mmCIF file of C-alpha atoms in Angstrom:
data_model
loop_
_atom_site.group_PDB
_atom_site.id
_atom_site.type_symbol
_atom_site.label_atom_id
_atom_site.label_comp_id
_atom_site.label_asym_id
_atom_site.label_seq_id
_atom_site.Cartn_x
_atom_site.Cartn_y
_atom_site.Cartn_z
ATOM 1 C CA ALA Y 1 -40.643 54.901 -6.651
ATOM 2 C CA GLN Y 2 -39.575 57.560 -4.102
ATOM 3 C CA SER Y 3 -41.234 60.822 -3.885
ATOM 4 C CA VAL Y 4 -41.074 64.095 -1.725
ATOM 5 C CA THR Y 5 -43.851 66.538 -0.793
ATOM 6 C CA GLN Y 6 -43.231 69.970 0.540
ATOM 7 C CA PRO Y 7 -46.840 71.190 1.055
ATOM 8 C CA ASP Y 8 -46.057 74.821 1.407
ATOM 9 C CA ILE Y 9 -45.152 76.586 -1.878
ATOM 10 C CA HIS Y 10 -44.650 79.984 0.010
ATOM 11 C CA ILE Y 11 -44.046 80.774 3.654
ATOM 12 C CA THR Y 12 -43.813 84.336 5.157
ATOM 13 C CA VAL Y 13 -42.167 84.748 8.492
ATOM 14 C CA SER Y 14 -41.234 87.812 10.421
ATOM 15 C CA GLU Y 15 -37.683 88.522 11.300
ATOM 16 C CA GLY Y 16 -36.657 86.885 14.562
ATOM 17 C CA ALA Y 17 -39.626 84.507 14.531
ATOM 18 C CA SER Y 18 -39.271 80.877 14.534
ATOM 19 C CA LEU Y 19 -39.595 78.648 11.342
ATOM 20 C CA GLU Y 20 -40.782 75.259 10.460
ATOM 21 C CA LEU Y 21 -40.641 73.999 6.944
ATOM 22 C CA ARG Y 22 -42.560 70.711 6.228
ATOM 23 C CA CYS Y 23 -41.260 67.622 4.115
ATOM 24 C CA ASN Y 24 -42.902 64.432 3.605
ATOM 25 C CA TYR Y 25 -41.427 61.481 1.697
ATOM 26 C CA SER Y 26 -42.414 58.232 0.375
ATOM 27 C CA TYR Y 27 -39.806 55.567 0.241
ATOM 28 C CA GLY Y 28 -39.728 51.795 1.070
ATOM 29 C CA ALA Y 29 -36.533 51.546 3.038
ATOM 30 C CA THR Y 30 -34.693 53.842 5.469
ATOM 31 C CA PRO Y 31 -34.022 56.994 3.528
ATOM 32 C CA TYR Y 32 -31.243 59.297 3.212
ATOM 33 C CA LEU Y 33 -32.789 62.725 3.650
ATOM 34 C CA PHE Y 34 -31.438 66.251 2.840
ATOM 35 C CA TRP Y 35 -32.268 69.990 2.947
ATOM 36 C CA TYR Y 36 -30.815 72.312 0.543
ATOM 37 C CA VAL Y 37 -30.975 76.051 0.106
ATOM 38 C CA GLN Y 38 -30.953 78.050 -3.094
ATOM 39 C CA SER Y 39 -30.495 81.710 -3.418
ATOM 40 C CA PRO Y 40 -31.956 83.285 -6.711
ATOM 41 C CA GLY Y 41 -29.928 82.264 -9.814
ATOM 42 C CA GLN Y 42 -27.650 80.113 -7.787
ATOM 43 C CA GLY Y 43 -26.922 76.569 -7.164
ATOM 44 C CA LEU Y 44 -28.079 74.557 -4.177
ATOM 45 C CA GLN Y 45 -26.051 74.375 -0.883
ATOM 46 C CA LEU Y 46 -26.601 71.586 1.433
ATOM 47 C CA LEU Y 47 -28.020 72.594 4.926
ATOM 48 C CA LEU Y 48 -27.997 69.326 6.621
ATOM 49 C CA LYS Y 49 -28.514 65.602 6.000
ATOM 50 C CA TYR Y 50 -29.919 62.492 7.757
ATOM 51 C CA PHE Y 51 -28.478 58.924 7.153
ATOM 52 C CA SER Y 52 -29.024 57.110 10.375
ATOM 53 C CA GLY Y 53 -28.693 57.490 14.297
ATOM 54 C CA ASP Y 54 -29.959 60.431 16.245
ATOM 55 C CA THR Y 55 -33.064 61.561 14.471
ATOM 56 C CA LEU Y 56 -32.530 65.262 15.321
ATOM 57 C CA VAL Y 57 -29.726 66.470 13.026
ATOM 58 C CA GLN Y 58 -28.040 69.978 13.291
ATOM 59 C CA GLY Y 59 -26.966 71.865 10.197
ATOM 60 C CA ILE Y 60 -25.353 75.096 9.044
ATOM 61 C CA LYS Y 61 -26.735 78.515 9.675
ATOM 62 C CA GLY Y 62 -28.585 77.342 12.776
ATOM 63 C CA PHE Y 63 -30.853 75.029 10.980
ATOM 64 C CA GLU Y 64 -32.084 71.641 12.402
ATOM 65 C CA ALA Y 65 -34.331 68.920 11.207
ATOM 66 C CA GLU Y 66 -35.968 65.966 12.855
ATOM 67 C CA PHE Y 67 -36.600 62.552 11.241
ATOM 68 C CA LYS Y 68 -39.949 60.984 12.244
ATOM 69 C CA ARG Y 69 -40.259 57.504 10.684
ATOM 70 C CA SER Y 70 -43.781 57.111 11.771
ATOM 71 C CA GLN Y 71 -44.880 60.297 10.061
ATOM 72 C CA SER Y 72 -42.658 59.805 7.004
ATOM 73 C CA SER Y 73 -41.292 63.437 7.725
ATOM 74 C CA PHE Y 74 -38.280 65.359 7.822
ATOM 75 C CA ASN Y 75 -39.158 68.986 8.772
ATOM 76 C CA LEU Y 76 -36.640 71.810 8.873
ATOM 77 C CA ARG Y 77 -36.593 74.259 11.743
ATOM 78 C CA LYS Y 78 -34.969 77.391 12.891
ATOM 79 C CA PRO Y 79 -35.667 79.103 16.213
ATOM 80 C CA SER Y 80 -34.939 82.775 14.992
ATOM 81 C CA VAL Y 81 -34.780 83.586 11.308
ATOM 82 C CA HIS Y 82 -32.804 86.366 9.766
ATOM 83 C CA TRP Y 83 -33.523 88.491 6.649
ATOM 84 C CA SER Y 84 -30.575 86.499 5.029
ATOM 85 C CA ASP Y 85 -32.526 83.275 5.326
ATOM 86 C CA ALA Y 86 -34.957 84.429 2.603
ATOM 87 C CA ALA Y 87 -34.451 81.796 -0.277
ATOM 88 C CA GLU Y 88 -35.785 78.568 -1.792
ATOM 89 C CA TYR Y 89 -35.608 75.555 0.305
ATOM 90 C CA PHE Y 90 -35.602 71.823 -1.116
ATOM 91 C CA CYS Y 91 -35.996 68.731 0.669
ATOM 92 C CA ALA Y 92 -34.769 65.574 -1.130
ATOM 93 C CA VAL Y 93 -34.438 61.694 -0.580
ATOM 94 C CA GLY Y 94 -32.173 59.132 -1.774
ATOM 95 C CA ASP Y 95 -30.982 55.616 -0.994
ATOM 96 C CA GLY Y 96 -27.379 56.197 -0.692
ATOM 97 C CA GLY Y 97 -26.646 55.025 -4.203
ATOM 98 C CA ALA Y 98 -25.171 56.936 -7.203
ATOM 99 C CA ASP Y 99 -28.416 57.383 -9.024
ATOM 100 C CA GLY Y 100 -29.290 60.798 -7.789
ATOM 101 C CA LEU Y 101 -31.790 62.380 -5.459
ATOM 102 C CA THR Y 102 -35.536 62.780 -5.671
ATOM 103 C CA PHE Y 103 -36.463 66.455 -4.816
ATOM 104 C CA GLY Y 104 -39.491 68.239 -3.713
ATOM 105 C CA LYS Y 105 -40.915 71.163 -5.448
ATOM 106 C CA GLY Y 106 -39.483 73.661 -2.871
ATOM 107 C CA THR Y 107 -40.774 76.139 -0.477
ATOM 108 C CA HIS Y 108 -40.114 79.690 -0.985
ATOM 109 C CA LEU Y 109 -39.279 81.527 2.396
ATOM 110 C CA ILE Y 110 -40.091 85.212 2.611
ATOM 111 C CA ILE Y 111 -38.842 87.182 5.575
ATOM 112 C CA GLN Y 112 -40.765 90.218 6.671
ATOM 113 C CA PRO Y 113 -38.945 92.984 8.656
ATOM 114 C CA ASP U 1 -10.693 75.517 -3.717
ATOM 115 C CA GLY U 2 -12.495 72.379 -5.110
ATOM 116 C CA GLY U 3 -15.936 72.701 -6.738
ATOM 117 C CA ILE U 4 -18.021 72.534 -9.833
ATOM 118 C CA THR U 5 -17.826 75.019 -12.518
ATOM 119 C CA GLN U 6 -20.634 75.474 -15.037
ATOM 120 C CA SER U 7 -20.449 77.543 -18.147
ATOM 121 C CA PRO U 8 -21.983 79.679 -19.598
ATOM 122 C CA LYS U 9 -23.938 81.177 -16.795
ATOM 123 C CA TYR U 10 -26.442 82.497 -19.436
ATOM 124 C CA LEU U 11 -27.014 81.264 -22.944
ATOM 125 C CA PHE U 12 -29.503 82.272 -25.634
ATOM 126 C CA ARG U 13 -30.539 80.114 -28.459
ATOM 127 C CA LYS U 14 -32.751 80.098 -31.468
ATOM 128 C CA GLU U 15 -35.127 77.413 -31.901
ATOM 129 C CA GLY U 16 -33.836 74.497 -33.870
ATOM 130 C CA GLN U 17 -30.272 74.981 -32.668
ATOM 131 C CA ASN U 18 -28.289 72.560 -30.456
ATOM 132 C CA VAL U 19 -26.481 73.885 -27.527
ATOM 133 C CA THR U 20 -23.871 72.363 -25.176
ATOM 134 C CA LEU U 21 -23.617 73.411 -21.497
ATOM 135 C CA SER U 22 -20.276 72.715 -19.720
ATOM 136 C CA CYS U 23 -19.729 71.136 -16.423
ATOM 137 C CA GLU U 24 -16.265 70.643 -14.834
ATOM 138 C CA GLN U 25 -15.341 69.323 -11.364
ATOM 139 C CA ASN U 26 -12.106 69.062 -9.494
ATOM 140 C CA LEU U 27 -13.557 67.204 -6.525
ATOM 141 C CA ASN U 28 -12.493 63.864 -7.718
ATOM 142 C CA HIS U 29 -15.895 62.486 -7.653
ATOM 143 C CA ASP U 30 -16.982 59.680 -9.714
ATOM 144 C CA ALA U 31 -20.637 60.422 -10.143
ATOM 145 C CA MET U 32 -22.019 63.410 -11.886
ATOM 146 C CA TYR U 33 -25.497 64.573 -12.657
ATOM 147 C CA TRP U 34 -27.637 67.031 -14.665
ATOM 148 C CA TYR U 35 -30.804 68.405 -13.332
ATOM 149 C CA ARG U 36 -33.449 70.744 -14.788
ATOM 150 C CA GLN U 37 -35.179 73.344 -12.728
ATOM 151 C CA ASP U 38 -38.286 74.999 -13.747
ATOM 152 C CA PRO U 39 -40.327 77.500 -11.485
ATOM 153 C CA GLY U 40 -42.506 75.592 -9.091
ATOM 154 C CA GLN U 41 -41.296 72.200 -10.364
ATOM 155 C CA GLY U 42 -38.406 71.405 -8.195
ATOM 156 C CA LEU U 43 -35.379 69.524 -9.797
ATOM 157 C CA ARG U 44 -35.726 66.862 -12.330
ATOM 158 C CA LEU U 45 -33.138 64.472 -13.304
ATOM 159 C CA ILE U 46 -31.861 64.450 -16.833
ATOM 160 C CA TYR U 47 -28.940 62.202 -17.013
ATOM 161 C CA TYR U 48 -26.330 60.743 -14.623
ATOM 162 C CA SER U 49 -22.966 59.090 -14.977
ATOM 163 C CA GLN U 50 -21.412 56.986 -12.318
ATOM 164 C CA ILE U 51 -18.113 56.282 -14.097
ATOM 165 C CA VAL U 52 -16.212 57.430 -17.217
ATOM 166 C CA ASN U 53 -17.676 56.422 -20.684
ATOM 167 C CA ASP U 54 -21.011 55.310 -18.997
ATOM 168 C CA PHE U 55 -24.041 57.215 -18.436
ATOM 169 C CA GLN U 56 -27.853 56.562 -17.713
ATOM 170 C CA LYS U 57 -31.009 58.446 -18.556
ATOM 171 C CA GLY U 58 -32.888 59.927 -15.716
ATOM 172 C CA ASP U 59 -36.534 60.998 -15.577
ATOM 173 C CA ILE U 60 -36.558 63.509 -18.485
ATOM 174 C CA ALA U 61 -33.782 62.598 -20.817
ATOM 175 C CA GLU U 62 -35.676 63.086 -24.126
ATOM 176 C CA GLY U 63 -34.212 65.834 -26.225
ATOM 177 C CA TYR U 64 -30.835 65.804 -24.347
ATOM 178 C CA SER U 65 -27.558 64.123 -24.784
ATOM 179 C CA VAL U 66 -24.448 63.693 -22.619
ATOM 180 C CA SER U 67 -20.794 62.417 -22.802
ATOM 181 C CA ARG U 68 -18.404 61.357 -20.128
ATOM 182 C CA GLU U 69 -14.964 61.152 -21.816
ATOM 183 C CA LYS U 70 -13.181 62.358 -18.609
ATOM 184 C CA LYS U 71 -13.747 61.967 -14.929
ATOM 185 C CA GLU U 72 -13.859 65.827 -14.651
ATOM 186 C CA SER U 73 -16.216 66.667 -17.290
ATOM 187 C CA PHE U 74 -19.798 66.012 -17.977
ATOM 188 C CA PRO U 75 -21.251 68.240 -20.722
ATOM 189 C CA LEU U 76 -24.989 68.419 -21.472
ATOM 190 C CA THR U 77 -26.203 68.943 -25.151
ATOM 191 C CA VAL U 78 -29.693 70.379 -25.379
ATOM 192 C CA THR U 79 -30.849 69.386 -28.865
ATOM 193 C CA SER U 80 -33.485 70.772 -31.224
ATOM 194 C CA ALA U 81 -35.660 67.793 -30.220
ATOM 195 C CA GLN U 82 -36.251 69.265 -26.707
ATOM 196 C CA LYS U 83 -39.682 70.852 -27.036
ATOM 197 C CA ASN U 84 -39.505 73.260 -24.182
ATOM 198 C CA PRO U 85 -35.663 73.882 -23.487
ATOM 199 C CA THR U 86 -35.926 77.230 -21.620
ATOM 200 C CA ALA U 87 -34.967 76.474 -18.061
ATOM 201 C CA PHE U 88 -32.261 76.516 -15.358
ATOM 202 C CA TYR U 89 -29.754 73.580 -15.753
ATOM 203 C CA LEU U 90 -27.947 72.512 -12.719
ATOM 204 C CA CYS U 91 -24.828 70.114 -12.641
ATOM 205 C CA ALA U 92 -23.887 68.223 -9.611
ATOM 206 C CA SER U 93 -21.466 65.485 -8.389
ATOM 207 C CA ASP U 94 -21.521 62.898 -5.539
ATOM 208 C CA ARG U 95 -18.973 62.430 -2.928
ATOM 209 C CA GLY U 96 -19.841 58.654 -3.009
ATOM 210 C CA GLY U 97 -21.577 56.378 -0.645
ATOM 211 C CA THR U 98 -24.214 58.640 0.587
ATOM 212 C CA GLY U 99 -25.844 60.308 -2.406
ATOM 213 C CA GLU U 100 -24.978 63.818 -1.013
ATOM 214 C CA LEU U 101 -24.736 66.046 -3.948
ATOM 215 C CA PHE U 102 -22.583 69.110 -4.623
ATOM 216 C CA PHE U 103 -23.950 71.635 -7.157
ATOM 217 C CA GLY U 104 -22.510 74.025 -9.593
ATOM 218 C CA GLU U 105 -23.997 77.642 -9.900
ATOM 219 C CA GLY U 106 -26.293 76.674 -12.713
ATOM 220 C CA SER U 107 -26.733 77.646 -16.368
ATOM 221 C CA ARG U 108 -29.809 79.660 -17.631
ATOM 222 C CA LEU U 109 -30.915 78.626 -21.175
ATOM 223 C CA THR U 110 -33.460 80.910 -23.003
ATOM 224 C CA VAL U 111 -34.717 79.815 -26.446
ATOM 225 C CA LEU U 112 -35.779 82.946 -28.526
#
């Protein structure tokens, strides 16, 4: 069975500082990997996705993520955070089929002024 | 604009009552999903449907039921058999081929 671990429940970062959110997955084959963002009381918005090819993927809002097969990781990064980045971030894994994604428990990002 | 519409956004229910959450999409997607979100628990799959008139149980289907009579619609009924129904419910659809999900804005159900 596939699983996703986001080790950090909460992360606090100063505005303008860099950010890295960790994600580790367990999956037998090459996974399809996703990062989503959720503002309070809202649905989830896709930030970026990895299917194959270049292991460094670019997303919206200045985010990027790197797929490292040897570490079973797909960490999300941003060089300089803005106050509007405060939200809940979810990593998810799938197999490209239509049986849904498996989500991590999320990381709550707090931005300090 | 294409998207997924969930209604109502907020719903209150007395114990012992069934309640139905609506999910409509105009993205022409075949697959649709219902997830439940609880604080600190991430998203857990309740039911999914890959085509009209067919659906499968997810990881936490007990106490829930669904139907898929039209491609655009995938309503979720929370029955009185669901022991702890207070949660945030998210509907999603799948573009197809990659598993990438598109989400609605969610429905928050509170049992009084």
